[in-house]
Short mmCIF file of C-alpha atoms in Angstrom, two decimals:
data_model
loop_
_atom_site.label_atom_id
_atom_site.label_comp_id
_atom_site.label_asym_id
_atom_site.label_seq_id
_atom_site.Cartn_x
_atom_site.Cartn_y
_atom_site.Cartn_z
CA UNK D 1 126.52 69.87 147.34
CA UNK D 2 127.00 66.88 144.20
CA UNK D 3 124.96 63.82 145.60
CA UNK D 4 123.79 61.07 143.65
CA UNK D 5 121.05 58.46 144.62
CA UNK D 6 119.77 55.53 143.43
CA UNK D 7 117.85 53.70 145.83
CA UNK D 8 117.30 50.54 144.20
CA UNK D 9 119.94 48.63 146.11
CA UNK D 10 119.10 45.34 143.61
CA UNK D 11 116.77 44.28 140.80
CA UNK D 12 115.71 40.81 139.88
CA UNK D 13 113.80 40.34 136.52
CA UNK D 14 113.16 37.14 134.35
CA UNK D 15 115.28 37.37 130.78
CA UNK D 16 113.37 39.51 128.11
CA UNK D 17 111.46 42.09 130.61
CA UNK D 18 111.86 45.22 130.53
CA UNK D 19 113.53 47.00 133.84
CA UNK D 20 114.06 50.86 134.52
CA UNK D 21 116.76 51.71 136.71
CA UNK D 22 116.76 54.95 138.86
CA UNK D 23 118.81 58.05 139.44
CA UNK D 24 117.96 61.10 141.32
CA UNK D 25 120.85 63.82 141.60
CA UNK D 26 121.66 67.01 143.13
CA UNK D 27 123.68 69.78 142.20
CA UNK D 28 123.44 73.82 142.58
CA UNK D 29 125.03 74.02 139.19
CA UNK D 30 123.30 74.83 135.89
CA UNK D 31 125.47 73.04 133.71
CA UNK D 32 126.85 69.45 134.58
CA UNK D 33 127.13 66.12 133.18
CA UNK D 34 125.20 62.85 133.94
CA UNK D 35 126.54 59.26 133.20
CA UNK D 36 126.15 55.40 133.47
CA UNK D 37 128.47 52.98 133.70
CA UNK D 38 128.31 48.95 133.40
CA UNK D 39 130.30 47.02 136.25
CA UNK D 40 130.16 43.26 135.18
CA UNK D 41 131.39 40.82 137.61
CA UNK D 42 135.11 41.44 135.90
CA UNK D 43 134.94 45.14 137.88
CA UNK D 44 135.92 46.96 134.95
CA UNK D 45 133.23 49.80 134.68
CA UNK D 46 132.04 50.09 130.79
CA UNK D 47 130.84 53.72 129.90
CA UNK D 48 127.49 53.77 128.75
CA UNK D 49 126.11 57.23 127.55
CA UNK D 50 126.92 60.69 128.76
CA UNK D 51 124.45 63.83 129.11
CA UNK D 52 124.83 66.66 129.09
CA UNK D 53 122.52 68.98 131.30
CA UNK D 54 121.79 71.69 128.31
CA UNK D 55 120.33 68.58 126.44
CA UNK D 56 117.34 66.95 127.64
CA UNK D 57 116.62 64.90 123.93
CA UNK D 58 116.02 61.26 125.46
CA UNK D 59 118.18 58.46 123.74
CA UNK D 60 118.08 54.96 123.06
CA UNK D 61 120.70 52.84 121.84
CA UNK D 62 119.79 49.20 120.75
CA UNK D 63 117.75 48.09 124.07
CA UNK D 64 119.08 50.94 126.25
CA UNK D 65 117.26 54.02 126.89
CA UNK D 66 117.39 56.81 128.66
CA UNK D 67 115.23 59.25 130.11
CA UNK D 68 116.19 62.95 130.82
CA UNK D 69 114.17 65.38 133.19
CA UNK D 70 115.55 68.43 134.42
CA UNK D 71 112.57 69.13 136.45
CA UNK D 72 112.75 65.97 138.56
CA UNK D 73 116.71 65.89 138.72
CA UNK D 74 116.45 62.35 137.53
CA UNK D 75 118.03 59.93 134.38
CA UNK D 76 117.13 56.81 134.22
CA UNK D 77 118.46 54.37 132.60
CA UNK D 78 115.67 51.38 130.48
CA UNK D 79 116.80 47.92 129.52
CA UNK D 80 114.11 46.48 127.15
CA UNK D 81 113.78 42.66 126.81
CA UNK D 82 116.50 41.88 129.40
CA UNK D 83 119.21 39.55 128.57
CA UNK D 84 121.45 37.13 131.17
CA UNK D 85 124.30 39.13 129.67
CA UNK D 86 122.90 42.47 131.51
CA UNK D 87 123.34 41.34 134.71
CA UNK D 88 125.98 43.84 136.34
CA UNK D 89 125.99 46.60 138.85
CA UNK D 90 124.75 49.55 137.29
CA UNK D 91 126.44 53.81 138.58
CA UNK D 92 125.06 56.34 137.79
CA UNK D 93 127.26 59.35 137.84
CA UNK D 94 127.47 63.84 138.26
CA UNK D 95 129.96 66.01 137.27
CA UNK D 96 129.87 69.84 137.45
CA UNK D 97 131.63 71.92 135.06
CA UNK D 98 132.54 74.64 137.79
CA UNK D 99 134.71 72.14 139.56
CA UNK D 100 137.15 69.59 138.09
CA UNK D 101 135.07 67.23 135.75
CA UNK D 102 135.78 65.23 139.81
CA UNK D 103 133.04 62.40 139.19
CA UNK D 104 129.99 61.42 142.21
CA UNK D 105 128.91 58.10 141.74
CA UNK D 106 125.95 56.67 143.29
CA UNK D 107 126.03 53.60 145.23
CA UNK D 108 124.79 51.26 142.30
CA UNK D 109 122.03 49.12 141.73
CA UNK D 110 122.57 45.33 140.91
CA UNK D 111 120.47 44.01 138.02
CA UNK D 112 119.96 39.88 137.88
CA UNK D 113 118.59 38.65 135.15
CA UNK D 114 117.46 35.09 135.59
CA UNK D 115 117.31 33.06 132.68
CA UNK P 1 143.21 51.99 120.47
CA UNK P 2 144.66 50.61 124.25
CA UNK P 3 142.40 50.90 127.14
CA UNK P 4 143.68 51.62 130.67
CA UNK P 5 145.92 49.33 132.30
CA UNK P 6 146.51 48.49 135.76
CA UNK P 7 148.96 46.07 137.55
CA UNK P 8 148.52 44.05 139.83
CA UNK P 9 144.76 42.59 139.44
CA UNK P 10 144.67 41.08 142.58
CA UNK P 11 146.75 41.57 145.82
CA UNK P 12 146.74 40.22 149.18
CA UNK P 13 149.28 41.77 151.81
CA UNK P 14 149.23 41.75 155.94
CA UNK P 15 148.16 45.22 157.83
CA UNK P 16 150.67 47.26 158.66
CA UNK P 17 152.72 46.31 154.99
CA UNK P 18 152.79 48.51 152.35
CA UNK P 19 151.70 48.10 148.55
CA UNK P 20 151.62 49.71 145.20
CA UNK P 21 149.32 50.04 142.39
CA UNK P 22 150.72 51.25 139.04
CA UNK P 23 148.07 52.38 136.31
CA UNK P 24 149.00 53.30 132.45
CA UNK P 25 146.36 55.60 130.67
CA UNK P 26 144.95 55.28 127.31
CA UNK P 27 147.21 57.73 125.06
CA UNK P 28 146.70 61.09 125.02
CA UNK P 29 144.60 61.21 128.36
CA UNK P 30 146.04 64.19 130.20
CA UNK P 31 143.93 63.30 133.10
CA UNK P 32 144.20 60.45 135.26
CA UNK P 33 142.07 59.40 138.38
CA UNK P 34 142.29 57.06 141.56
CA UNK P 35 139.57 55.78 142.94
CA UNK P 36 138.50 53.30 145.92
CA UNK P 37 135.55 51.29 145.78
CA UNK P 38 134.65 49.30 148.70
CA UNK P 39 132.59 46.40 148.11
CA UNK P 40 128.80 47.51 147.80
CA UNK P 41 129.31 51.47 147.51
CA UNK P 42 130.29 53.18 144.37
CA UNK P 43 133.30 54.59 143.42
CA UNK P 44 135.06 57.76 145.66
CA UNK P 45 137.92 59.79 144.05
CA UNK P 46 140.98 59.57 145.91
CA UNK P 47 143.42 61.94 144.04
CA UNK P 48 143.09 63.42 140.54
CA UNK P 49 146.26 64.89 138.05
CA UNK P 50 146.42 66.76 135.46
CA UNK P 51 149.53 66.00 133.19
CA UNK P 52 152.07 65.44 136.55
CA UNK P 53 149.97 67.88 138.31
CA UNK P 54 147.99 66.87 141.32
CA UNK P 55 144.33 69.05 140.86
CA UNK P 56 141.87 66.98 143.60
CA UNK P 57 143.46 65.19 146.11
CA UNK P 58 140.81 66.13 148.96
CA UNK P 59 139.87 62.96 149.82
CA UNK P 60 143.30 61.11 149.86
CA UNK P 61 144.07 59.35 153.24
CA UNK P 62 147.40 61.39 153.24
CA UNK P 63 149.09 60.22 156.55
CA UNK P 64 149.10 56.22 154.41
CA UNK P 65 148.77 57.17 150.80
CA UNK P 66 150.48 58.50 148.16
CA UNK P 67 150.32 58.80 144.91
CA UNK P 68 152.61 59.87 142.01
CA UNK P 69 152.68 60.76 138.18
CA UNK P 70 156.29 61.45 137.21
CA UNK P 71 156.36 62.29 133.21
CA UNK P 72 152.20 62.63 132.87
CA UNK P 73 151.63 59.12 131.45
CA UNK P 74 152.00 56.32 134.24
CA UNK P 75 150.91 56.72 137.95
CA UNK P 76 151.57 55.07 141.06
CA UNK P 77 149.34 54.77 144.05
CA UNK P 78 151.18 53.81 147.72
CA UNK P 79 149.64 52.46 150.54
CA UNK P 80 151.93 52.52 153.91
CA UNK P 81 151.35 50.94 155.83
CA UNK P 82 147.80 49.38 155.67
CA UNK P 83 144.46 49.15 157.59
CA UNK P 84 141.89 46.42 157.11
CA UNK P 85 139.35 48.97 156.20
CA UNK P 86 142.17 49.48 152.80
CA UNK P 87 140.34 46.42 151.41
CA UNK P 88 138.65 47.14 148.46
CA UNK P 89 139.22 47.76 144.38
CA UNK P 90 141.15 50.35 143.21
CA UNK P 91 140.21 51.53 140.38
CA UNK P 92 142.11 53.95 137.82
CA UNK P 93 140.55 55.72 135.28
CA UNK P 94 141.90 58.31 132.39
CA UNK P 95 140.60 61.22 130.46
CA UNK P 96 141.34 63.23 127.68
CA UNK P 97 140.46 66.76 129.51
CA UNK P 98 138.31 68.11 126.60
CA UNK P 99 135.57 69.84 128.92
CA UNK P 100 131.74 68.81 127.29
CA UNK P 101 133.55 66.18 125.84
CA UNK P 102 134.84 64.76 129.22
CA UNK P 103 134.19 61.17 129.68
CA UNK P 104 136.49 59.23 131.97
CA UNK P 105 137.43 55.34 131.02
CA UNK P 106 138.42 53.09 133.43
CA UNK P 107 140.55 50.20 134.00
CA UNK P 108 140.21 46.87 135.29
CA UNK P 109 141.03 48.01 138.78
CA UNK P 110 143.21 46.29 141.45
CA UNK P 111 141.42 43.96 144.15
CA UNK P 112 143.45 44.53 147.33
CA UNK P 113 142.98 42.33 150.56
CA UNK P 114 144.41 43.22 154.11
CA UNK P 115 144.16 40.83 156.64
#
């Protein structure tokens, strides 16, 4: 069965450190897709990257990174030099391509970043 | 380009009255989603279409909601009549139905309050 975990319930870091969020999944299918997604105070959630499960190549994007490992079901999710701005609740996300693309979030972790 | 929209942004109603959520998708998404997030969990699908077809609706409370999407483009999501345990954000979300390329965007959700 899709499950999705990321036990880091909330994160408190001083403005410009670097924090590394978690996100352990499970899934009996070879090919699937892992995502993040922003949730600022507003509730909207903000897509943040999509990967693909055939595609381990890490990524980074300004001061987001992400890290890819197959062999530890996880993809986490880097914030270098933290700003106030990045405080938010953080998903992390599975979807298997044998089913319907249906989305399993995890329960979130809440990043402060204190100024 | 039009992100997804979703009226009202806040609601407060009594248990036991009913109330609808109406959601518009971003153009061209075939696929639209419901979801309920209760405050501190992540998201959980509640009913998934494709075009005005329903494809996931597993985890819909069935006996209190429904939910429609008459022409493929806007969708409407019922609650009658409702529980306290109904509070929470509902959240709508849209995607083109391109399989790798499947990313789902959401919209601003609705807060809902029963008391």
């Amino acid at each position: 069965a899709q499950k999705v975990t990321q036990a880091q319930t909330e994160i408190s870091v001083v403005e410009k450190e670097d924090v590394t969020l978690d996100c352990v999944y499970e899934t009996r299918d070879t090919t699937y897709y892992l995502f993040w997604y922003k949730q600022p105070p507003s509730g909207e959630l903000v897509f943040l990257i999509r990967r693909n499960s055939f595609d381990e190549q890490n990524e980074i994007s300004g001061r987001y990174s992400w890290n890819f490992q197959k062999s530890t079901s996880s993809f986490n999710f880097t914030i270098t030099a933290s700003q106030v701005v990045d405080s938010a609740v953080y998903f992390c996300a599975l979807s298997e391509a044998s089913g319907t693309y249906k989305y399993i979030f995890g329960t979130g972790t809440r990043l402060k970043v204190l100024a | 380009e039009a992100g997804v929209a979703q009226s009202p942004r806040y609601k407060i109603i009594e248990k036991r009255q009913s109330v609808a959520f109406w959601c518009n998708p971003i153009s061209g998404h075939a696929t639209l989603y419901w979801y309920q997030q209760i405050l501190g969990q992540g998201p959980k699908l509640l009913i998934q279409f494709q075009n005005n077809g329903v494809v996931d609706d597993s985890q819909l409370p069935k006996d209190r909601f429904s939910a429609e999407r008459l022409k493929g483009v806007d969708s409407t999501l019922k609650i009658q009549p409702a529980k306290l345990e109904d509070s929470a954000v509902y959240l709508c979300a849209s995607s083109f139905w391109g399989g790798s390329q499947e990313t789902q965007y959401f919209g601003p959700g609705t807060r809902l309050l029963v008391l």
